[in-house]
Each structure stands twice: as C-alpha cells, then as structure tokens.
Short mmCIF file of C-alpha atoms and ligand atoms in Angstrom, two decimals:
data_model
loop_
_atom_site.label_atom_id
_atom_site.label_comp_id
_atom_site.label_asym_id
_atom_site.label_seq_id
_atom_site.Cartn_x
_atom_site.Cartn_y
_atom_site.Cartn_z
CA UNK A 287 85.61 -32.60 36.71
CA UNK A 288 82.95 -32.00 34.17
CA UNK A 289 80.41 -29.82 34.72
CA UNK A 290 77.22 -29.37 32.06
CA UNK A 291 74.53 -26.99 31.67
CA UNK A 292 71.55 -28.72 28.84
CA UNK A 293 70.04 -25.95 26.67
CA UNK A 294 66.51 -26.50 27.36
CA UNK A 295 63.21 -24.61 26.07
CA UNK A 296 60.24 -24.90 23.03
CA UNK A 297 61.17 -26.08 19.94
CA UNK A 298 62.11 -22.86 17.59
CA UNK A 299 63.32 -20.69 20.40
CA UNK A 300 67.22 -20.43 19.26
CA UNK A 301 68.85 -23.03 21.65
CA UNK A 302 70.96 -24.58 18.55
CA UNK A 303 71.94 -20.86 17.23
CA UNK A 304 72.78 -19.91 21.21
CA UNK A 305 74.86 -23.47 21.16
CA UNK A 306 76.22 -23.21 17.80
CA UNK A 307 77.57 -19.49 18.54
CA UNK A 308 79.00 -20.74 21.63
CA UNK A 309 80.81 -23.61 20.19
CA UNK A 310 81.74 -21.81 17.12
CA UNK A 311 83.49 -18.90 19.45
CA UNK A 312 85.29 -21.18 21.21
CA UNK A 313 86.15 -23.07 18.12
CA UNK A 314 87.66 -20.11 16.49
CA UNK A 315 89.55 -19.15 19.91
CA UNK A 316 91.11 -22.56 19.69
CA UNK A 317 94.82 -20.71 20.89
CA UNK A 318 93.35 -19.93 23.65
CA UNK A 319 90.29 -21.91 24.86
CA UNK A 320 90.36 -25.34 25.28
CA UNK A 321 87.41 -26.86 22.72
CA UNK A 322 86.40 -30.06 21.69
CA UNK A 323 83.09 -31.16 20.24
CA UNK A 324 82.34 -34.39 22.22
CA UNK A 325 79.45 -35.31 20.06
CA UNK A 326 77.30 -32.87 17.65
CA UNK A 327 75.55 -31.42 20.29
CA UNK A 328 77.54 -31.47 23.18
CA UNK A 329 80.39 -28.82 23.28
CA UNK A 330 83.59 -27.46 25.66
CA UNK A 331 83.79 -23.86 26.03
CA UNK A 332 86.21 -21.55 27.73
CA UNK A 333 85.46 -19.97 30.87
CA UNK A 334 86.17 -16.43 30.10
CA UNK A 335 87.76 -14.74 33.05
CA UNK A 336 89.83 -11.29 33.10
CA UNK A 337 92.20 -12.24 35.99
CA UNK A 338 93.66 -14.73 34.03
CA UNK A 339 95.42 -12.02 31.75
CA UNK A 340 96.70 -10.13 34.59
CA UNK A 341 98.25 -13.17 36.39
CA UNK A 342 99.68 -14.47 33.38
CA UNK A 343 101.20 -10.86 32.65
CA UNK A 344 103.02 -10.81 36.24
CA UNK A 345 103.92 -14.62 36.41
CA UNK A 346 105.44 -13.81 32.96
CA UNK A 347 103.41 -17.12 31.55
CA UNK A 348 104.07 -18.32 27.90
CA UNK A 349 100.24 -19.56 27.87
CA UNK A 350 96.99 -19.24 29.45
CA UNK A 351 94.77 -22.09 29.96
CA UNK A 352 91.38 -21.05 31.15
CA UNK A 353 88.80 -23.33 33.00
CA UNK A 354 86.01 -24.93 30.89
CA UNK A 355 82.36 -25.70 31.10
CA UNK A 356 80.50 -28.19 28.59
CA UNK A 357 77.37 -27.19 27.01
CA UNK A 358 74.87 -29.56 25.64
CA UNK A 359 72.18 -28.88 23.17
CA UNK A 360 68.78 -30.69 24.03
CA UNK A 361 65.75 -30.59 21.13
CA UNK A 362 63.19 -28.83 21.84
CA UNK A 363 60.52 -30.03 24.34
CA UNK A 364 56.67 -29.76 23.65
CA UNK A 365 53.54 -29.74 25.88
CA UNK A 366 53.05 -33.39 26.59
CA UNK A 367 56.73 -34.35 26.83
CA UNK A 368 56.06 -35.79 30.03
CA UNK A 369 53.52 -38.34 28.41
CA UNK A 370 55.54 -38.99 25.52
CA UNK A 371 54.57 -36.58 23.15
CA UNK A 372 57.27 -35.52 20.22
CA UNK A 373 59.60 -37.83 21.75
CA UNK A 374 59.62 -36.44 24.92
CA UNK A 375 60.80 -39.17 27.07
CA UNK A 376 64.24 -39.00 25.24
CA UNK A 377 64.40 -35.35 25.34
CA UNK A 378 63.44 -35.63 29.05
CA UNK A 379 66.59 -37.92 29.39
CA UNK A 380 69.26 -36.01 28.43
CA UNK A 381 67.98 -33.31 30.74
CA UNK A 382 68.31 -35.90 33.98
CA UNK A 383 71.87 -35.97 32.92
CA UNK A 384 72.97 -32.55 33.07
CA UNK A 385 73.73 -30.69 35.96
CA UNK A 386 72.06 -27.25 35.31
CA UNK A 387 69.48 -25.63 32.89
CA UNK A 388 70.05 -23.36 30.85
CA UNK A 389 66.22 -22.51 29.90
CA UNK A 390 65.78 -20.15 26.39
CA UNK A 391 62.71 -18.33 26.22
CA UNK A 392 61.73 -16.76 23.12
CA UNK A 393 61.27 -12.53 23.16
CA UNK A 394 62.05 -11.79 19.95
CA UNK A 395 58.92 -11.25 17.18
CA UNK A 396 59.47 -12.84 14.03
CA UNK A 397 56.44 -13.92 12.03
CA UNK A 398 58.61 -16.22 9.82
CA UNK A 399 59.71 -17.86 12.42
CA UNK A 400 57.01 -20.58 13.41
CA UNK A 401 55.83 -20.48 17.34
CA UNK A 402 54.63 -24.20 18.69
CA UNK A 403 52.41 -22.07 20.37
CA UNK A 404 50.99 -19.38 18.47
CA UNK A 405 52.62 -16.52 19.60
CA UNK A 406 55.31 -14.64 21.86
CA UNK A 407 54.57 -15.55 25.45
CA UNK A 408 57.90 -16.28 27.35
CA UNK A 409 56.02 -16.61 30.61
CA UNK A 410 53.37 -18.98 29.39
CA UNK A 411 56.51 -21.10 27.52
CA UNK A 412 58.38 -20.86 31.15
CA UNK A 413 55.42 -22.57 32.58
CA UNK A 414 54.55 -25.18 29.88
CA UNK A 415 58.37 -26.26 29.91
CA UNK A 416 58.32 -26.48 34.07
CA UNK A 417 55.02 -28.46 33.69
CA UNK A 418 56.58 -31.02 31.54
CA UNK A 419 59.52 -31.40 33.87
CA UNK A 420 57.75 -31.68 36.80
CA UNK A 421 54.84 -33.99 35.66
CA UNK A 422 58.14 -36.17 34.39
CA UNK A 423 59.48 -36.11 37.97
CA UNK A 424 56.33 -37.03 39.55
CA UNK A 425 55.82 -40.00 37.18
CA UNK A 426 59.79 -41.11 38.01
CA UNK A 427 59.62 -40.49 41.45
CA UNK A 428 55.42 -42.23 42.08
CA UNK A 429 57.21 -45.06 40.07
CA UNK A 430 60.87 -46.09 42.17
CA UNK A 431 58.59 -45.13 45.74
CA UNK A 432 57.34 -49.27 45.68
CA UNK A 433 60.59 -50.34 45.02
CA UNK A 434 62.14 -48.08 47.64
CA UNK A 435 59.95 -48.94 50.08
CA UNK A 436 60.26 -53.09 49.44
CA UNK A 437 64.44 -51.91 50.05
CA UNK A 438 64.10 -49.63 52.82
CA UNK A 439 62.31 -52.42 54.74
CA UNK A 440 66.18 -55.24 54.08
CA UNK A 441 67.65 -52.09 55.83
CA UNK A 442 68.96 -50.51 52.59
CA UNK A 443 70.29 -46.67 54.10
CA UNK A 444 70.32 -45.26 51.09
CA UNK A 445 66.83 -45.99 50.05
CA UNK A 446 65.36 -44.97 53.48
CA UNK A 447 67.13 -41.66 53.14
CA UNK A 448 65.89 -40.94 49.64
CA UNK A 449 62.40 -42.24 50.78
CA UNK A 450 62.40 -39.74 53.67
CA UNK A 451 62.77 -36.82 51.37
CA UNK A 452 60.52 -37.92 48.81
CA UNK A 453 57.15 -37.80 50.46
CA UNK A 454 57.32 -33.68 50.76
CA UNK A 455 58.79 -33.62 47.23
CA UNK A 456 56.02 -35.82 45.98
CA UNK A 457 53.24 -33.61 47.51
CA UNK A 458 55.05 -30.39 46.17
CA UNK A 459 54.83 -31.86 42.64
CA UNK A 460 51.21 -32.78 42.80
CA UNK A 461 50.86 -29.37 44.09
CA UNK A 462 52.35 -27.83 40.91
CA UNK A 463 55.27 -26.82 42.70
CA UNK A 464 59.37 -27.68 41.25
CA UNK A 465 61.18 -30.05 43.65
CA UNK A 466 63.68 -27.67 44.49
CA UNK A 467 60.88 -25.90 46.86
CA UNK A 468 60.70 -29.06 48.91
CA UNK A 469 64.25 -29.93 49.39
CA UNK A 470 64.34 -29.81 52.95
CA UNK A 471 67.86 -28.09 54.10
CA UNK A 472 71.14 -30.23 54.32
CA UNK A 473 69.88 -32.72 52.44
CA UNK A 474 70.70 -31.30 48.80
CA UNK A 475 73.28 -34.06 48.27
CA UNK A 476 70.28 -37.15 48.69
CA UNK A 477 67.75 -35.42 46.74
CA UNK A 478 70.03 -34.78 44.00
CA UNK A 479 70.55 -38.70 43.86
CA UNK A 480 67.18 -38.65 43.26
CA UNK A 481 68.02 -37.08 40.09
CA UNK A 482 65.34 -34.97 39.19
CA UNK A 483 64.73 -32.00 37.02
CA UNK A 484 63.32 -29.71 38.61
CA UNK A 485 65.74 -29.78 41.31
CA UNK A 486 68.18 -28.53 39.00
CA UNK A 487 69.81 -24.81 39.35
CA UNK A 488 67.86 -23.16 36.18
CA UNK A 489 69.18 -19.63 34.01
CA UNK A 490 66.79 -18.04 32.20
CA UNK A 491 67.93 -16.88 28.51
CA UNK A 492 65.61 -14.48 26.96
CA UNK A 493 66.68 -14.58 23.35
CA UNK A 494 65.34 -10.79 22.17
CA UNK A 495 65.63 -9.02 19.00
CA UNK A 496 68.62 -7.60 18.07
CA UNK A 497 67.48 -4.36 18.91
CA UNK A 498 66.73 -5.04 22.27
CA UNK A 499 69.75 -6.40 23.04
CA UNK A 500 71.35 -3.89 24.93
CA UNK A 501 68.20 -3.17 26.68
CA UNK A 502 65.46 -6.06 26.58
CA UNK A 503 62.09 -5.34 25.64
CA UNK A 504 59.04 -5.78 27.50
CA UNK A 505 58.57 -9.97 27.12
CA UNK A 506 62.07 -9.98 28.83
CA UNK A 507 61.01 -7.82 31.45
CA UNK A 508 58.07 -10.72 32.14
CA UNK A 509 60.45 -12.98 32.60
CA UNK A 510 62.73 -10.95 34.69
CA UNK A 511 59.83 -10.33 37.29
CA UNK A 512 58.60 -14.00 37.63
CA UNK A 513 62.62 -14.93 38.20
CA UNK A 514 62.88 -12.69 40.68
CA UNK A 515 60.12 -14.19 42.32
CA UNK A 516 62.01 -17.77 42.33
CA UNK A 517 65.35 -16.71 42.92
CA UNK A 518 66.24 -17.42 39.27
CA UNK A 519 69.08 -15.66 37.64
CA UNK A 520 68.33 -13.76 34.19
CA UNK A 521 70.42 -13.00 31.22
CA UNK A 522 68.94 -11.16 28.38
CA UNK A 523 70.66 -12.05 24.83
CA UNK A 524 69.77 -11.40 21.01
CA UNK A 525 70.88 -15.17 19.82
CA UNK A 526 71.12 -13.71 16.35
CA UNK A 527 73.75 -10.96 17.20
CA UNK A 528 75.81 -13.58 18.91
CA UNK A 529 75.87 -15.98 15.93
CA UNK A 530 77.35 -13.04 14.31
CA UNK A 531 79.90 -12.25 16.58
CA UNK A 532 80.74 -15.96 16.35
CA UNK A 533 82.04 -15.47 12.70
CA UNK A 534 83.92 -12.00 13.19
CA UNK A 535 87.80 -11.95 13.84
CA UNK A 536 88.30 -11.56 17.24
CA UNK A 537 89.93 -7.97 16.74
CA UNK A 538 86.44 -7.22 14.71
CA UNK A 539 84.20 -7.73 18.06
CA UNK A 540 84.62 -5.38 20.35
CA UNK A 541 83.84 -2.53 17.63
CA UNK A 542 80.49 -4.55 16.54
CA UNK A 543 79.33 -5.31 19.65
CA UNK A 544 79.67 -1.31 20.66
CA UNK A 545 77.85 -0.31 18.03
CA UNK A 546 74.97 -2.11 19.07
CA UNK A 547 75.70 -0.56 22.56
CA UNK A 548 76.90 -3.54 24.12
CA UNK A 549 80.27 -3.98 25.93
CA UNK A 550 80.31 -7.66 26.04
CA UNK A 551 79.54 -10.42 24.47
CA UNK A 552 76.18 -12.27 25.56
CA UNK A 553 77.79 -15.60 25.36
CA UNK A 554 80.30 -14.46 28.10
CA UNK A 555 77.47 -13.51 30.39
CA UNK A 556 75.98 -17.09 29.54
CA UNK A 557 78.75 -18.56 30.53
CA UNK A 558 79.60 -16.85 33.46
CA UNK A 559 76.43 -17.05 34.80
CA UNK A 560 76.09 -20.92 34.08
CA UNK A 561 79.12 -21.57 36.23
CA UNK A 562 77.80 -19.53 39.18
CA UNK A 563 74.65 -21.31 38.75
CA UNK A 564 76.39 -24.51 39.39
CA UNK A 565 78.08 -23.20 42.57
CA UNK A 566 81.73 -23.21 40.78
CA UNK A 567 84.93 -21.17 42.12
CA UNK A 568 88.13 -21.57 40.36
CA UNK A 569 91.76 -20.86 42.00
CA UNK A 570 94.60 -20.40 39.51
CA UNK A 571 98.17 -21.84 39.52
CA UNK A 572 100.83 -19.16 37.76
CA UNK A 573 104.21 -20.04 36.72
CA UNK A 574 106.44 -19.45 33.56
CA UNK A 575 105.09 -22.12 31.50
CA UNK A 576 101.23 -21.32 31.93
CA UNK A 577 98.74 -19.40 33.98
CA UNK A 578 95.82 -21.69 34.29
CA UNK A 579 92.05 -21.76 35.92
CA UNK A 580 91.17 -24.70 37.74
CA UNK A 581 87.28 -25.28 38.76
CA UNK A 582 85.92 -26.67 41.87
CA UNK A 583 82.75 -26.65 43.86
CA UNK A 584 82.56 -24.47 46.38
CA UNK A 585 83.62 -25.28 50.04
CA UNK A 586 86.22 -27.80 48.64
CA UNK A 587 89.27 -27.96 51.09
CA UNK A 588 93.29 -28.14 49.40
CA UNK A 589 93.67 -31.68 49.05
CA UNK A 590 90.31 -32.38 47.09
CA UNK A 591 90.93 -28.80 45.01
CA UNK A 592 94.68 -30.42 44.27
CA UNK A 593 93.44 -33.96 43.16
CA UNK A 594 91.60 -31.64 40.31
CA UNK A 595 95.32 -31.23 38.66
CA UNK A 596 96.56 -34.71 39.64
CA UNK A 597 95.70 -37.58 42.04
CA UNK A 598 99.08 -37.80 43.41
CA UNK A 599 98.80 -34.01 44.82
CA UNK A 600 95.96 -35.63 47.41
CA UNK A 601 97.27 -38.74 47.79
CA UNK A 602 100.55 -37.06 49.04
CA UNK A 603 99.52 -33.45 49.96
CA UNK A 604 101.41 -31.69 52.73
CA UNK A 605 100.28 -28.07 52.15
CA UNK A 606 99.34 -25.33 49.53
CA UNK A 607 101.68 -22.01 49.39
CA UNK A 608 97.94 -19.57 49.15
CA UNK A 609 98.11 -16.30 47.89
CA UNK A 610 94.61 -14.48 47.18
CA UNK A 611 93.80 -12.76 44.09
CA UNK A 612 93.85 -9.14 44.98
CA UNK A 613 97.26 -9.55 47.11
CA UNK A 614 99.09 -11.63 44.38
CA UNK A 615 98.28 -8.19 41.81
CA UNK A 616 98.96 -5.96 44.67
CA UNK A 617 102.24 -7.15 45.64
CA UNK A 618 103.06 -7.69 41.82
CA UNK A 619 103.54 -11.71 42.76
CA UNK A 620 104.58 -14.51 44.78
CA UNK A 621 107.92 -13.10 46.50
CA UNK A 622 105.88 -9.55 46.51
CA UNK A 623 103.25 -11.33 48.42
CA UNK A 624 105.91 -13.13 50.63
CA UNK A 625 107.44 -9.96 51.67
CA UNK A 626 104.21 -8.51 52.46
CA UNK A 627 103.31 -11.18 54.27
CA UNK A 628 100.56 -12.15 52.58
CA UNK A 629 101.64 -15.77 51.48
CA UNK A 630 100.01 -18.69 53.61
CA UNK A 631 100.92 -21.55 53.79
CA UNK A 632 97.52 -23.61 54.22
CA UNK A 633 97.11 -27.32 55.76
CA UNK A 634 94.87 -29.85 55.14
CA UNK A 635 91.80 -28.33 56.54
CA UNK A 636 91.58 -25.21 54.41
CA UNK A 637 89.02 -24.33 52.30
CA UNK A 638 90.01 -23.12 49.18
CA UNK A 639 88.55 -19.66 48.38
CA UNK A 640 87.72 -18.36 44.67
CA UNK A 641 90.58 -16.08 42.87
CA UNK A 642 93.14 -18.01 45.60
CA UNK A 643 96.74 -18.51 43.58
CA UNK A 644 98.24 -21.72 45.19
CA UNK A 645 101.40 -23.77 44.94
CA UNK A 646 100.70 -27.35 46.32
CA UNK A 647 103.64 -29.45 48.55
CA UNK A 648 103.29 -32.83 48.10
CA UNK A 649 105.39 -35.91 48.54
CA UNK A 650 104.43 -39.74 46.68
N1 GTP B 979 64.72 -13.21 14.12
C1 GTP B 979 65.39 -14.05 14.90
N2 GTP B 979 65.42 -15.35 14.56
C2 GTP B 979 66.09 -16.20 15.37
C3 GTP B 979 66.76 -15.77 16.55
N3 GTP B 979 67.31 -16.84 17.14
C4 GTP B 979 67.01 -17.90 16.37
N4 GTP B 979 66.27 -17.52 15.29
C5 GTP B 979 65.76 -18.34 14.21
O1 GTP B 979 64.81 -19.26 14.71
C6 GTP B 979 64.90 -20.52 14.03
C7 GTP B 979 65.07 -21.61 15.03
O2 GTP B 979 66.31 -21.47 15.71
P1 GTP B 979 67.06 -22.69 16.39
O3 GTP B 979 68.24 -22.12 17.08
O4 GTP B 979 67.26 -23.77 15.43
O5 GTP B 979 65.95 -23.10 17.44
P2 GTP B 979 65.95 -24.33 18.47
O6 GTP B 979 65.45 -23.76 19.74
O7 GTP B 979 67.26 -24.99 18.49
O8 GTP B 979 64.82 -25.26 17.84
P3 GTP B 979 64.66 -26.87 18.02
O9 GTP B 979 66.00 -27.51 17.95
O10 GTP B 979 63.78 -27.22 16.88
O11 GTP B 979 63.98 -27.08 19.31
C8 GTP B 979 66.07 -20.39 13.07
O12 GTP B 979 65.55 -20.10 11.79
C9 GTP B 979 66.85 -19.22 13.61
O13 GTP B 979 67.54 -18.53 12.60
C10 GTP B 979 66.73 -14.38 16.86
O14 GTP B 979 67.31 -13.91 17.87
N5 GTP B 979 66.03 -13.57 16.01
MG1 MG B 980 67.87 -27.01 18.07
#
C-alpha cells in the first residue's frame, strides 16, 4: 500500500530543504530504511519506530525492516493558483493526488531570503494557501455537478451518491469554508472520491529559526492557536538544522541535536505525525530472519492486514497467532506470551490493533 503526504506551502518557505533532508536521511540510512527516489521529487522514507529494536532484540532477528511512507515535493503555490496563476493548475494537480498535506509555513526571519509576500506572516500564508485550494475545489466540483446530474438521472449510484454530498460541500466552499467541514458523517469514503483538497488530513510545519527550534517563537505560536481551532496537528521544525543533521554520521546526531536542546530529530516527528495524520497503524511480524513493520489503515480486520505481505495469506487465511505489543516484551516473546496466556489466536473477524505481533495460518 502506498501512502503519500505532498509538501505543500508558498514558494521560498523550505519544502525542498524539509524534502531533501528527509530523503537524504533516509538515503544515508540505506542498511536500515528502505529508500528509493521514485522520481526527483517524490521520495520513500522509513517510518521510524522504537519497538522495532526491542522486538527484533527478543525475536533474535538478523534485520529490521521498518514500514515506509512516500513523500512528495510539490512547487510552491501562489495567490491565484486557483485561476492559473504561476502554473497553478499543475501544482494544484499533484496535490489531488496525494493523500495528506503536509503544509510548511514560514517562521523563520531571513531578509535574504525573498518572501512572495513581503514579510513573515504564517497565518496570513495559511490562509492564502487554503484559499487557493478551496477556490480550486469549488471550480472542480461547480464544473462535474452538470455532468453528474445528466448521470444520476440513467440511474448511475455512484453519481447520485457523490451528488448528494456535494450540494453542502458546495455551499461550504462558497462560504469560505474547507470541504472537510461539510463532510457529513459516514460518508468520508464518497467524498473522498470526490477527490478534493481540502478534504485532505493537513500537518502544519512551521519551519523556525534554528534558534527556536527547541522552543518555537512567537509566528509558530500563531499557527499553533489557529490549528487548535481546526483540529490540525502542529509540528514546529528549523528546516535548516535538519538539512544538517541529514549530512552528519548517524553516531554524530544525537550529540548535535542535544546541543541545540533537542532530543529528536524534527524529521522523525514529521514523519510520525504524517502517518497518524493518515489514520495508519502498523502490526509487526518477528522471526529470526527479520523483524518487520507492516502499515494498514485503521479498523482493517486479519485477512485484509495479511494480503499487505502477500495475496495468498487472504485468499487462504485461516487465522492469525496475535500477540500485543506490551505482552510480547513482557513475556520476553511468543512461547513467553503462550505460557502466560496471552497468545490469541484470532479469526476472520478481528480487527487488527496497532503494536499487535501476528503469525498468519493460511492454506492455498
Ligand atoms: N535562514 C533559513 N533559510 C532557510 C530555511 N529553510 C530554507 N531556507 C532557505 O530558503 C530558500 C528556499 O528554500 P527551499 O527549500 O528551496 O524553498 P521551497 O519552499 O522549496 O521553495 P519553492 O520550491 O520555490 O516553492 C533556500 O535558500 C533555503 O536555504 C531556514 O530554516 N532558515
Ligand atoms: Mg522547492
């Protein structure tokens, strides 16, 4: 399964040094992260997860395989994107294909640094960037409703259900509201058919100085206020620090990033909060040869979550052997865990829970 989040924001704001620190990181953890640049600016990185060690040092594993997310790195959007403006509309495009936003605001002060707009204002750039997306889904959405309508009339299901959805959406967008406010409940699944922007999950970066990384400063606090006030998550980062860290031996980073009075990396926080924004959980399979993530949405049940390591293991799934995290340390590992009592075995129905260690039956 492949998941994306698009770097999105103003043009100068330090998406490209965010992506190219990512990528580089994972590039020079090749051992242990899976990475592969798919095209220039679309990249694999390594979920970084700290159970993974502990499994792998109980299940004795020769390798670890973490779970990966794929970043992609969009140019910078201007006002008047939606109407075409520095070519917006292609821009605009890229972001219908991914499945989250990862919006970067610029915090940080640098006079050399040209701002589109004039000067430091993450708010105001939050808003000009929201406007574009959401005049852009208005436009698509005015333009497919005659078309919907002519197929909704020969009985088409699908386009009566998207048109039933789309009249609240429609008025939320006129009324300068995102789509995801008008999303009425249970039906996430149509409206994200619908494909639309601002219907997309979205994580606010503030890129600060690299003073205020450990802290923030006050244009980070600006943004942290009007997030709260959508339900948006937050993660403060000093791009520039992290481009650094991206060309230090591994052993080298832990001591840097303390000495800025940080204890982890900012790209780790990125990434960890870009797979909770797109409602991920990962379960983990442990055995001599590897310990390895797996991702999956939440609420899947076993035989979907096994068809994520191979078809077969739905096609002929019988049952998963289900430890959870906490008992599998606990009881130092699968026969611990039997002992205990604390290995399930799990049918058909289950629903696979985040941190679960599982062992799938099957027969083909
Ligand atoms: N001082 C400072 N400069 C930064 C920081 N992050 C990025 N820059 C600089 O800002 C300039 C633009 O950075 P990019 O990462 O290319 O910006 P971008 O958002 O990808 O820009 P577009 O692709 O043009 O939309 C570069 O000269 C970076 O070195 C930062 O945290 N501090
Ligand atoms: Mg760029």
């Amino acid at each position: 399964m492949g998941f994306n989040c698009g770097i999105v924001g103003l043009p100068n704001v330090g998406k490209s040094t965010l992506f190219n620190a990512l990528t580089e990181t994972a590039a020079a953890q090749a051992a242990n992260y899976p990475f592969c640049t798919i095209e220039p600016n679309v990249g694999r990185v390594g979920v970084p997860d700290s159970r993974l060690d502990n499994l792998a040092r109980i299940g004795k594993s020769q390798k670890i395989l973490p779970t990966s997310l794929e970043f992609v790195d969009i140019a910078g959007l201007v006002r008047g994107a939606s109407r075409g403006e520095g070519l917006g509309n292609q821009f605009l495009a890229n972001i219908r294909e991914v499945d989250a936003i990862i919006h970067v605001l610029r915090c940080f002060v640098d006079d050399d640094i040209t701002h589109v707009e004039g000067g430091v204002d993450p708010v105001r750039d939050a808003e000009i960037i929201e406007t574009e997306l959401m005049l852009a889904d208005l436009d698509s959405l005015e333009k497919r409703q005659v078309s919907l309508q002519k197929r909704a009339r020969g009985n088409d299901r699908e386009a009566q259900q998207q048109l039933a959805i789309m009249d609240p959406i429609i008025a939320a967008l006129r009324d300068g509201k995102p789509a995801r406010t008008a999303v009425p409940v249970g039906e996430e699944e149509t409206a994200r058919r619908l494909q639309l922007m601002t219907t997309k999950p979205v994580l606010y970066v503030c890129n600060v100085e690299e003073g205020s990384a450990a802290t923030g400063n006050s244009h980070s606090d600006a943004v942290r206020q009007r997030a709260e006030a959508e339900g948006a998550a937050v993660v403060v980062v000093s791009a520039a620090i992290e481009a650094e860290v991206s060309q230090l031996p591994q052993e080298e980073r832990a001591e840097f990033l303390e000495g800025l009075g940080l204890s982890n990396s900012g790209l780790d926080r990125v990434i960890a909060a870009g797979y909770g924004l797109l409602g991920l959980s990962t379960y983990f399979t442990v055995g001599p040869k590897e310990t390895r993530a797996w991702t999956i949405t939440k609420g899947t049940k076993a035989p979907q979550a096994a068809a994520v390591i191979h078809n077969d293991f739905e096609r002929g799934f019988i049952a998963c052997e289900t430890v959870a995290y906490d008992d599998y340390i606990a009881c130092g590992g699968e026969s611990g865990a039997k002992e205990a009592g604390k290995l399930r075995i799990e049918g058909k129905e289950y629903v696979v829970q985040d941190g679960d260690v599982l062992l799938f039956r099957f027969n083909v």
